[in-house]
Short mmCIF file of C-alpha atoms and ligand atoms in Angstrom, two decimals:
data_model
loop_
_atom_site.label_atom_id
_atom_site.label_comp_id
_atom_site.label_asym_id
_atom_site.label_seq_id
_atom_site.Cartn_x
_atom_site.Cartn_y
_atom_site.Cartn_z
CA MET A 155 -21.21 67.41 9.27
CA LEU A 156 -22.15 64.26 11.12
CA ILE A 157 -25.89 63.85 11.75
CA ARG A 158 -26.05 61.27 14.52
CA GLY A 159 -28.65 58.80 15.63
CA GLY A 160 -31.62 59.86 13.51
CA THR A 161 -34.09 57.58 11.78
CA LEU A 162 -33.17 57.69 8.10
CA ILE A 163 -36.05 57.20 5.65
CA ASP A 164 -35.60 56.93 1.89
CA ALA A 165 -35.92 54.40 -0.94
CA ALA A 166 -33.56 52.08 0.99
CA GLY A 167 -36.08 51.87 3.83
CA GLU A 168 -36.14 53.05 7.42
CA ARG A 169 -33.20 52.56 9.79
CA VAL A 170 -31.47 54.30 12.70
CA ALA A 171 -28.05 55.45 11.51
CA ASP A 172 -25.54 58.29 11.34
CA LEU A 173 -25.20 60.27 8.14
CA ARG A 174 -22.08 62.19 7.12
CA THR A 175 -21.85 65.01 4.58
CA GLY A 176 -18.54 66.03 3.06
CA ASP A 177 -16.81 69.15 1.77
CA ASP A 178 -17.79 68.05 -1.73
CA SER A 179 -21.51 68.72 -1.00
CA LEU A 180 -22.34 65.02 -1.11
CA VAL A 181 -23.45 62.38 1.34
CA THR A 182 -20.16 60.65 2.14
CA GLY A 183 -21.08 58.08 4.74
CA ILE A 184 -23.94 56.21 6.38
CA GLY A 185 -23.38 53.82 9.25
CA VAL A 186 -23.86 53.00 12.88
CA ASP A 187 -21.67 54.76 15.46
CA LEU A 188 -19.58 56.76 12.99
CA GLU A 189 -16.77 58.58 14.85
CA PRO A 190 -16.69 62.36 14.37
CA GLY A 191 -13.54 63.78 12.84
CA PRO A 192 -11.57 66.45 14.78
CA ALA A 193 -13.16 69.43 13.02
CA GLU A 194 -16.48 67.85 12.21
CA VAL A 195 -19.75 69.53 13.25
CA VAL A 196 -22.02 67.02 14.99
CA HIS A 197 -25.81 67.33 14.94
CA ASP A 198 -27.72 65.17 17.41
CA ALA A 199 -30.74 63.77 15.54
CA ARG A 200 -31.90 61.20 18.10
CA GLY A 201 -35.70 61.01 18.03
CA LYS A 202 -35.77 62.86 14.71
CA LEU A 203 -36.31 61.73 11.11
CA VAL A 204 -33.58 62.25 8.52
CA ILE A 205 -34.96 62.42 4.99
CA PRO A 206 -33.92 63.56 1.51
CA GLY A 207 -34.72 67.23 0.87
CA GLY A 208 -38.16 67.83 -0.57
CA ILE A 209 -38.58 68.36 -4.32
CA ASP A 210 -41.49 70.58 -5.32
CA ALA A 211 -42.12 69.80 -8.98
CA HIS A 212 -44.75 72.51 -9.57
CA THR A 213 -44.14 76.17 -8.73
CA HIS A 214 -44.85 79.56 -10.34
CA MET A 215 -42.40 82.06 -8.82
CA GLN A 216 -42.93 85.69 -9.87
CA LEU A 217 -45.16 84.72 -12.79
CA PRO A 218 -46.86 87.67 -14.51
CA VAL A 219 -50.67 87.22 -14.44
CA GLY A 220 -52.52 89.95 -16.34
CA GLU A 221 -51.64 93.26 -14.66
CA LEU A 222 -50.41 91.39 -11.58
CA ARG A 223 -47.41 89.31 -10.62
CA VAL A 224 -47.22 86.32 -8.28
CA SER A 225 -46.09 87.72 -4.92
CA ASP A 226 -43.17 85.36 -4.26
CA ASP A 227 -40.11 85.85 -6.43
CA PHE A 228 -37.34 83.26 -6.66
CA ALA A 229 -35.53 84.86 -3.71
CA SER A 230 -38.39 84.90 -1.20
CA GLY A 231 -40.04 81.74 -2.50
CA THR A 232 -36.92 79.60 -2.24
CA ARG A 233 -36.13 80.93 1.27
CA ALA A 234 -39.60 79.84 2.37
CA ALA A 235 -39.20 76.50 0.59
CA ALA A 236 -35.93 75.85 2.45
CA ILE A 237 -37.46 76.63 5.85
CA GLY A 238 -40.24 74.12 5.14
CA GLY A 239 -37.83 71.35 4.05
CA THR A 240 -37.83 71.69 0.26
CA THR A 241 -34.37 71.85 -1.32
CA THR A 242 -35.28 71.77 -5.03
CA ILE A 243 -38.08 73.36 -7.00
CA ILE A 244 -39.03 72.88 -10.64
CA ASP A 245 -40.71 76.05 -11.90
CA TYR A 246 -42.87 76.45 -14.99
CA VAL A 247 -41.52 78.78 -17.67
CA THR A 248 -44.74 80.15 -19.18
CA PRO A 249 -44.20 82.07 -22.44
CA GLU A 250 -46.97 84.18 -23.89
CA ARG A 251 -48.28 83.23 -27.31
CA GLY A 252 -45.93 84.66 -29.90
CA GLU A 253 -42.98 84.71 -27.47
CA ASP A 254 -39.99 82.51 -28.32
CA PRO A 255 -40.02 79.71 -25.70
CA MET A 256 -36.22 79.64 -25.41
CA ALA A 257 -36.16 83.43 -24.91
CA ALA A 258 -38.65 82.90 -22.07
CA VAL A 259 -36.29 80.26 -20.63
CA ALA A 260 -33.46 82.81 -20.64
CA LYS A 261 -35.70 85.29 -18.81
CA TRP A 262 -36.68 82.71 -16.17
CA ARG A 263 -33.04 81.72 -15.69
CA SER A 264 -32.11 85.31 -14.93
CA TRP A 265 -35.06 85.66 -12.53
CA ALA A 266 -33.99 82.48 -10.73
CA GLU A 267 -30.39 83.58 -10.08
CA PRO A 268 -31.07 84.66 -6.43
CA SER A 269 -32.51 81.24 -5.53
CA ALA A 270 -31.40 79.89 -2.16
CA ILE A 271 -31.91 76.25 -3.21
CA ASP A 272 -31.45 74.30 -6.42
CA TRP A 273 -33.96 74.80 -9.18
CA GLY A 274 -34.95 73.26 -12.48
CA LEU A 275 -37.40 74.37 -15.13
CA HIS A 276 -40.32 72.97 -17.09
CA LEU A 277 -41.43 74.71 -20.26
CA THR A 278 -45.05 75.44 -21.22
CA TYR A 279 -46.08 75.46 -24.87
CA THR A 280 -49.07 77.75 -25.30
CA GLU A 281 -49.22 77.13 -29.05
CA ALA A 282 -47.84 74.67 -31.62
CA VAL A 283 -44.02 74.65 -31.78
CA PRO A 284 -41.66 72.88 -34.18
CA GLU A 285 -39.97 69.69 -33.09
CA SER A 286 -36.66 71.57 -33.00
CA THR A 287 -37.99 73.63 -30.08
CA VAL A 288 -38.75 70.48 -28.09
CA ALA A 289 -35.25 69.23 -28.91
CA ALA A 290 -33.71 72.54 -27.81
CA GLY A 291 -35.58 72.35 -24.49
CA VAL A 292 -34.34 68.84 -23.78
CA GLU A 293 -30.80 69.87 -24.79
CA ALA A 294 -31.01 72.63 -22.16
CA GLY A 295 -31.98 70.13 -19.45
CA ILE A 296 -35.69 70.93 -19.58
CA THR A 297 -36.94 67.39 -20.04
CA SER A 298 -40.63 68.01 -19.43
CA PHE A 299 -43.07 70.42 -20.98
CA LYS A 300 -46.62 71.38 -20.12
CA LEU A 301 -49.76 71.65 -22.17
CA TYR A 302 -53.04 73.19 -21.02
CA LEU A 303 -56.42 71.74 -21.95
CA ALA A 304 -57.98 74.84 -20.36
CA TYR A 305 -57.81 78.67 -20.70
CA PRO A 306 -58.55 78.97 -24.45
CA ASP A 307 -57.86 82.73 -24.40
CA ARG A 308 -54.17 82.41 -23.54
CA LEU A 309 -52.86 78.90 -22.73
CA GLN A 310 -54.99 76.09 -24.22
CA VAL A 311 -53.83 74.03 -27.19
CA ASP A 312 -56.12 71.87 -29.32
CA ASP A 313 -56.05 68.08 -29.54
CA GLY A 314 -54.17 68.10 -32.86
CA THR A 315 -51.38 70.17 -31.33
CA ILE A 316 -51.30 67.84 -28.34
CA VAL A 317 -50.89 64.78 -30.59
CA ASN A 318 -48.13 66.47 -32.54
CA LEU A 319 -46.24 67.56 -29.40
CA MET A 320 -46.68 64.17 -27.73
CA ARG A 321 -44.99 62.57 -30.75
CA SER A 322 -42.12 65.08 -30.51
CA ALA A 323 -41.86 64.45 -26.76
CA ARG A 324 -41.55 60.72 -27.32
CA ARG A 325 -38.81 61.14 -29.90
CA HIS A 326 -36.76 63.46 -27.67
CA GLY A 327 -37.19 61.84 -24.26
CA SER A 328 -39.43 64.51 -22.80
CA LEU A 329 -42.28 64.00 -20.35
CA VAL A 330 -45.56 65.78 -21.14
CA THR A 331 -47.29 67.35 -18.15
CA LEU A 332 -50.90 68.38 -18.63
CA HIS A 333 -53.41 70.71 -16.97
CA CYS A 334 -56.59 68.70 -17.46
CA GLU A 335 -59.84 70.64 -17.47
CA ASN A 336 -62.12 71.03 -20.53
CA GLY A 337 -61.48 74.70 -21.28
CA ASP A 338 -64.09 75.19 -24.02
CA ALA A 339 -66.94 73.79 -21.91
CA ILE A 340 -65.78 75.85 -18.92
CA GLU A 341 -65.76 79.03 -21.05
CA GLU A 342 -69.38 78.40 -22.01
CA LEU A 343 -70.40 77.82 -18.37
CA ARG A 344 -68.65 81.06 -17.36
CA ARG A 345 -70.42 83.01 -20.12
CA GLU A 346 -73.76 81.58 -19.00
CA ALA A 347 -73.09 82.37 -15.34
CA LEU A 348 -72.17 86.00 -16.06
CA ALA A 349 -75.12 86.41 -18.47
CA GLY A 350 -77.40 85.20 -15.65
CA GLY A 351 -75.91 87.73 -13.23
CA HIS A 352 -74.10 85.07 -11.18
CA LYS A 353 -70.86 86.83 -10.23
CA ALA A 354 -70.02 85.45 -6.76
CA VAL A 355 -66.82 83.52 -6.04
CA ILE A 356 -68.65 80.20 -5.61
CA GLU A 357 -69.40 80.35 -9.35
CA HIS A 358 -65.68 79.72 -9.91
CA SER A 359 -66.20 76.21 -8.60
CA ARG A 360 -69.65 75.68 -10.23
CA THR A 361 -68.30 76.54 -13.67
CA ARG A 362 -65.31 74.17 -13.34
CA PRO A 363 -67.07 70.94 -12.29
CA ALA A 364 -65.19 67.73 -11.58
CA VAL A 365 -66.74 65.97 -14.60
CA LEU A 366 -64.89 68.37 -16.89
CA GLU A 367 -61.62 67.57 -15.12
CA GLY A 368 -62.38 63.87 -15.49
CA GLU A 369 -63.15 64.23 -19.20
CA ALA A 370 -59.98 66.18 -19.93
CA THR A 371 -57.85 63.74 -17.94
CA GLU A 372 -59.31 60.82 -19.86
CA ARG A 373 -58.73 62.60 -23.18
CA ALA A 374 -55.10 63.25 -22.24
CA THR A 375 -54.57 59.59 -21.40
CA VAL A 376 -56.19 58.49 -24.69
CA LEU A 377 -53.88 60.77 -26.66
CA ALA A 378 -50.91 59.33 -24.72
CA GLU A 379 -52.16 55.84 -25.55
CA LEU A 380 -52.36 56.84 -29.22
CA THR A 381 -48.89 58.38 -29.39
CA GLY A 382 -46.97 56.29 -26.84
CA ALA A 383 -45.97 59.43 -24.94
CA SER A 384 -45.20 59.43 -21.20
CA ILE A 385 -47.50 61.86 -19.43
CA TYR A 386 -47.99 63.39 -15.98
CA VAL A 387 -51.28 64.94 -14.91
CA VAL A 388 -50.66 67.99 -12.71
CA HIS A 389 -52.85 68.91 -9.73
CA VAL A 390 -55.42 66.10 -9.78
CA SER A 391 -58.20 67.51 -7.58
CA SER A 392 -61.11 65.12 -8.02
CA ALA A 393 -62.17 61.50 -7.86
CA ASN A 394 -63.20 61.88 -11.52
CA SER A 395 -59.68 62.70 -12.64
CA LEU A 396 -58.17 60.03 -10.40
CA ALA A 397 -60.51 57.40 -11.89
CA ALA A 398 -59.37 58.36 -15.40
CA VAL A 399 -55.71 58.04 -14.36
CA ARG A 400 -56.30 54.64 -12.74
CA ALA A 401 -58.19 53.28 -15.74
CA ALA A 402 -55.41 54.39 -18.08
CA ARG A 403 -52.66 52.89 -15.91
CA GLU A 404 -54.57 49.59 -15.89
CA ARG A 405 -54.54 49.50 -19.68
CA GLY A 406 -50.82 50.21 -19.75
CA VAL A 407 -50.69 53.94 -20.49
CA ASP A 408 -47.55 55.58 -19.06
CA VAL A 409 -49.36 58.17 -16.95
CA GLN A 410 -48.45 59.54 -13.55
CA ALA A 411 -50.48 61.84 -11.34
CA GLU A 412 -49.75 64.70 -8.98
CA THR A 413 -52.02 66.21 -6.37
CA CYS A 414 -51.49 69.21 -4.10
CA PRO A 415 -52.02 69.87 -0.36
CA GLN A 416 -54.93 72.25 -1.02
CA TYR A 417 -56.96 69.39 -2.52
CA LEU A 418 -56.17 67.17 0.47
CA HIS A 419 -56.97 69.69 3.22
CA LEU A 420 -59.43 72.30 1.88
CA ASP A 421 -62.87 72.11 0.28
CA ALA A 422 -65.33 74.20 -1.72
CA SER A 423 -67.01 75.60 1.40
CA ARG A 424 -64.06 78.07 1.47
CA LEU A 425 -65.46 79.72 -1.67
CA THR A 426 -68.29 81.39 0.24
CA GLY A 427 -67.90 84.18 2.79
CA THR A 428 -65.89 87.38 2.93
CA ASP A 429 -62.45 85.96 2.14
CA ALA A 430 -63.71 83.52 -0.51
CA GLY A 431 -61.57 85.19 -3.17
CA ASN A 432 -58.44 84.09 -1.30
CA PHE A 433 -59.25 80.46 -2.12
CA VAL A 434 -59.54 80.69 -5.89
CA CYS A 435 -57.35 78.18 -7.70
CA ALA A 436 -57.81 75.89 -10.70
CA PRO A 437 -58.92 73.17 -10.61
CA PRO A 438 -61.13 74.57 -7.84
CA LEU A 439 -61.49 73.23 -4.33
CA ARG A 440 -63.96 70.32 -4.36
CA ASP A 441 -66.51 68.76 -2.03
CA PRO A 442 -64.77 66.98 0.87
CA TRP A 443 -65.34 63.42 -0.34
CA HIS A 444 -62.91 64.01 -3.22
CA ALA A 445 -60.11 64.56 -0.69
CA GLU A 446 -60.83 61.19 0.89
CA GLU A 447 -60.36 59.54 -2.51
CA LEU A 448 -57.12 61.46 -3.10
CA TRP A 449 -55.66 60.34 0.24
CA GLU A 450 -56.52 56.77 -0.67
CA GLY A 451 -54.89 57.31 -4.05
CA LEU A 452 -51.68 58.44 -2.30
CA ALA A 453 -51.66 55.43 0.01
CA ARG A 454 -52.26 52.96 -2.80
CA GLY A 455 -49.77 54.44 -5.23
CA TRP A 456 -52.34 55.63 -7.79
CA ILE A 457 -51.05 59.19 -7.31
CA GLN A 458 -47.26 59.31 -7.36
CA THR A 459 -46.35 62.87 -6.36
CA VAL A 460 -47.47 65.77 -4.18
CA ALA A 461 -46.40 69.19 -5.48
CA THR A 462 -47.83 72.61 -4.62
CA ASP A 463 -48.72 74.67 -7.71
CA HIS A 464 -47.30 77.47 -5.51
CA CYS A 465 -48.79 80.70 -6.88
CA PRO A 466 -49.45 83.25 -4.10
CA PHE A 467 -50.80 86.78 -4.37
CA TRP A 468 -51.22 89.73 -2.02
CA ARG A 469 -54.73 90.23 -0.69
CA ALA A 470 -54.92 93.66 -2.37
CA ASP A 471 -54.03 92.12 -5.74
CA ARG A 472 -56.74 89.48 -5.37
CA ARG A 473 -59.25 92.26 -4.67
CA ALA A 474 -58.06 94.34 -7.62
CA GLY A 475 -58.28 91.36 -9.96
CA VAL A 476 -56.19 90.50 -12.99
CA PHE A 477 -57.03 93.83 -14.64
CA GLY A 478 -55.75 95.69 -11.58
CA ARG A 479 -59.00 97.65 -11.10
CA ARG A 480 -58.95 100.24 -8.32
CA GLU A 481 -62.66 99.67 -7.76
CA GLY A 482 -62.01 95.92 -7.37
CA ALA A 483 -62.65 92.80 -9.48
CA GLN A 484 -66.06 92.93 -11.14
CA ASP A 485 -66.85 89.21 -10.90
CA PHE A 486 -65.33 85.80 -10.13
CA THR A 487 -63.62 85.52 -13.52
CA GLU A 488 -61.28 88.44 -12.68
CA ILE A 489 -59.85 86.99 -9.44
CA PRO A 490 -56.27 85.72 -9.92
CA GLY A 491 -56.07 81.99 -9.23
CA GLY A 492 -53.42 80.27 -7.13
CA LEU A 493 -52.50 79.50 -3.53
CA ALA A 494 -49.38 79.72 -1.37
CA GLY A 495 -47.82 76.38 -0.50
CA VAL A 496 -44.10 75.92 -1.18
CA GLU A 497 -43.24 76.21 2.53
CA THR A 498 -46.01 74.03 3.97
CA ARG A 499 -46.05 71.00 1.65
CA LEU A 500 -44.00 68.61 3.75
CA ALA A 501 -45.99 69.52 6.87
CA LEU A 502 -49.36 69.08 5.15
CA VAL A 503 -48.46 65.67 3.73
CA TRP A 504 -46.91 64.70 7.07
CA ALA A 505 -50.37 65.40 8.57
CA GLY A 506 -51.52 62.31 6.67
CA VAL A 507 -48.83 60.26 8.43
CA CYS A 508 -50.03 61.55 11.80
CA SER A 509 -53.65 60.67 10.96
CA GLY A 510 -52.66 57.19 9.75
CA ARG A 511 -53.68 57.68 6.11
CA ILE A 512 -50.18 57.15 4.71
CA THR A 513 -46.85 55.89 6.08
CA ALA A 514 -43.70 57.91 6.70
CA GLY A 515 -42.17 56.01 3.79
CA ASP A 516 -45.05 57.15 1.55
CA TRP A 517 -44.44 60.74 2.69
CA VAL A 518 -40.79 60.64 1.61
CA ARG A 519 -41.65 58.90 -1.66
CA LEU A 520 -44.39 61.42 -2.54
CA CYS A 521 -42.42 64.53 -1.58
CA ALA A 522 -38.87 63.67 -2.69
CA GLU A 523 -38.16 60.29 -4.26
CA ALA A 524 -40.93 60.15 -6.87
CA PRO A 525 -40.43 63.68 -8.20
CA ALA A 526 -36.67 62.99 -8.44
CA ARG A 527 -37.24 59.81 -10.44
CA THR A 528 -39.99 61.25 -12.63
CA PHE A 529 -38.23 64.49 -13.52
CA GLY A 530 -34.71 63.25 -14.25
CA LEU A 531 -33.03 64.17 -10.94
CA TRP A 532 -32.53 60.62 -9.65
CA PRO A 533 -30.25 59.45 -8.07
CA THR A 534 -28.43 62.76 -7.52
CA LYS A 535 -31.44 63.99 -5.58
CA GLY A 536 -34.35 62.33 -3.75
CA SER A 537 -32.13 59.82 -1.93
CA LEU A 538 -29.77 59.73 1.05
CA ALA A 539 -27.36 57.18 -0.45
CA VAL A 540 -23.60 57.80 -0.38
CA GLY A 541 -22.64 59.89 -3.42
CA CYS A 542 -25.96 61.75 -3.65
CA ASP A 543 -26.26 65.50 -3.17
CA ALA A 544 -26.38 66.21 0.57
CA ASP A 545 -29.89 67.70 0.39
CA VAL A 546 -31.00 66.56 3.82
CA VAL A 547 -33.82 67.45 6.20
CA VAL A 548 -33.77 66.64 9.91
CA TRP A 549 -37.48 66.51 10.71
CA ASP A 550 -38.66 67.00 14.28
CA PRO A 551 -41.97 65.15 14.62
CA GLU A 552 -42.73 67.01 17.87
CA ARG A 553 -42.07 70.56 16.71
CA ARG A 554 -45.22 72.74 16.51
CA GLN A 555 -45.52 75.28 13.73
CA SER A 556 -48.43 77.64 13.16
CA LEU A 557 -49.55 77.82 9.51
CA ASP A 558 -50.86 81.40 9.81
CA ALA A 559 -49.31 83.82 7.31
CA PRO A 560 -47.39 85.96 9.87
CA ASP A 561 -45.73 82.78 11.21
CA LEU A 562 -44.61 81.69 7.75
CA ASP A 563 -42.09 83.11 5.28
CA MET A 564 -43.85 83.16 1.92
CA ALA A 565 -44.50 86.63 0.45
CA THR A 566 -48.21 86.74 1.11
CA ASP A 567 -50.50 88.22 3.75
CA HIS A 568 -52.96 85.32 3.89
CA SER A 569 -52.47 81.61 4.38
CA PRO A 570 -54.87 78.99 3.03
CA TYR A 571 -54.15 77.01 6.21
CA ALA A 572 -54.67 79.80 8.77
CA GLY A 573 -55.69 78.35 12.12
CA MET A 574 -53.87 75.07 11.56
CA VAL A 575 -50.83 74.06 13.62
CA SER A 576 -48.48 71.46 12.19
CA LYS A 577 -47.09 68.88 14.59
CA GLY A 578 -43.83 68.26 12.74
CA TRP A 579 -41.40 70.73 11.13
CA PRO A 580 -37.76 70.76 10.01
CA GLU A 581 -35.12 71.56 12.62
CA LEU A 582 -32.26 71.49 10.12
CA VAL A 583 -32.18 71.71 6.33
CA LEU A 584 -29.08 71.17 4.17
CA SER A 585 -28.76 72.05 0.50
CA ARG A 586 -25.70 70.30 -0.99
CA GLY A 587 -24.22 70.02 2.48
CA HIS A 588 -24.72 73.71 3.31
CA VAL A 589 -27.10 74.60 6.17
CA VAL A 590 -29.92 76.71 4.69
CA ALA A 591 -32.46 76.56 7.52
CA ARG A 592 -32.19 75.89 11.24
CA ASP A 593 -34.98 75.88 13.83
CA GLY A 594 -37.43 77.53 11.45
CA LEU A 595 -35.10 80.32 10.36
CA PHE A 596 -33.42 80.85 7.02
CA VAL A 597 -29.62 80.81 7.42
CA GLY A 598 -28.63 80.20 3.79
CA GLN A 599 -27.51 82.56 1.05
CA GLN A 600 -29.40 84.01 -1.89
CA GLY A 601 -27.78 82.69 -5.04
CA TRP A 602 -26.55 79.46 -3.43
CA GLY A 603 -29.07 77.54 -5.55
CA ARG A 604 -27.89 76.17 -8.85
CA TYR A 605 -29.73 75.43 -12.05
CA VAL A 606 -30.23 71.68 -12.37
CA ALA A 607 -30.19 70.31 -15.90
CA ARG A 608 -32.47 67.27 -15.85
CA ALA A 609 -31.93 63.96 -17.63
CA PRO A 610 -34.23 62.91 -20.50
CA LEU A 611 -36.50 59.87 -20.25
CA PRO A 612 -34.92 56.60 -21.33
CA PRO A 613 -35.52 56.01 -25.06
CA SER A 614 -38.77 54.16 -25.73
CA LEU A 615 -38.84 51.05 -27.90
MN1 MN B 205 -49.72 75.48 -12.11
#
């Protein structure tokens, strides 16, 4: 295919050029006034942006949560991702305590077979594991693992385990991603709230205050400083956490940060009212001034990546709660947490370009280039250069797209962004040279997506 006359944006800058993709699934040419071959399909991209396919480094497709399951599976979730301009996801394998992590990887790999776009995996360690497990993960192309500083009942690990696993990570070239909230303090606040009869959804946010995200983020950076590990803080939602990341970067800690569209566009006022339960996620939505700080962090390079933490549920499942009660969740602690987002990420970050908070170059860096570099996919993905995978989005900056659930493709009946209309949406999406979405419709194939083994971090000195 020859994509003619678009404005290409990637790490090489912004320029008007033609881009050619070949039968080998790669970008095979970039230049001005390339002549189409006799059988070549030509796509007119004048007035459009041509960017590397989005990489969503934080998803939870079909994750079991208590008696429930996340509503998007790998089939539906990757179709929606493709329509919105994302051509690679990295999903979190989340074993239960006592489950062999590599057995969980095998299970996730079988679940992911119907994926319409390429996919990689992170691994979560919910308890101490031997160094050989970390080595086995890296050997399998899973070059990042996650630790939780929250959810003591099922996910949290203690500081000693974190130190031990950070040392293993450093020796085996793995990145450590961390969910930073102080789980023990939050548990106490939740117990106190329930004991006082405070059961409403807003308590979800009151019992997970930003100071406890800031504390946990700082602790994670201190442990990285101690061990020399490279770390990545997932879903930074507050100015407190951002300040801890900035301070650590200034003293030379190798820490990167991710935020998500929900923390840029939504605030804690959503946690009151009749559909409050539809906005439960962790960390919780914050007061609006935090979002202003996060946008500034994106513009100034203090936050490197925007991912989604995609984790949708059906409305009925939110009402039933994680115990699946027919009479409905008894209090805020039973509402499953997580929001839909894999389809709308590029549009919601693009909104910041339209409002002048970030540049189009920032948008591409945050949504594609940085996650490729950070997670061992560069330069195969995240770039338009000749020889890279032809994961390409032709973005129409004039196309209007409603963000109401019925107008989107994720398996959920409620959208966090209902009522919003994006000005900007993909008109064409290629995954390894193969058209997977056109004019807002999925035209790819289930199972086209391939597992991507990711490269380890360069050895540290
Ligand atoms: Mn998550």
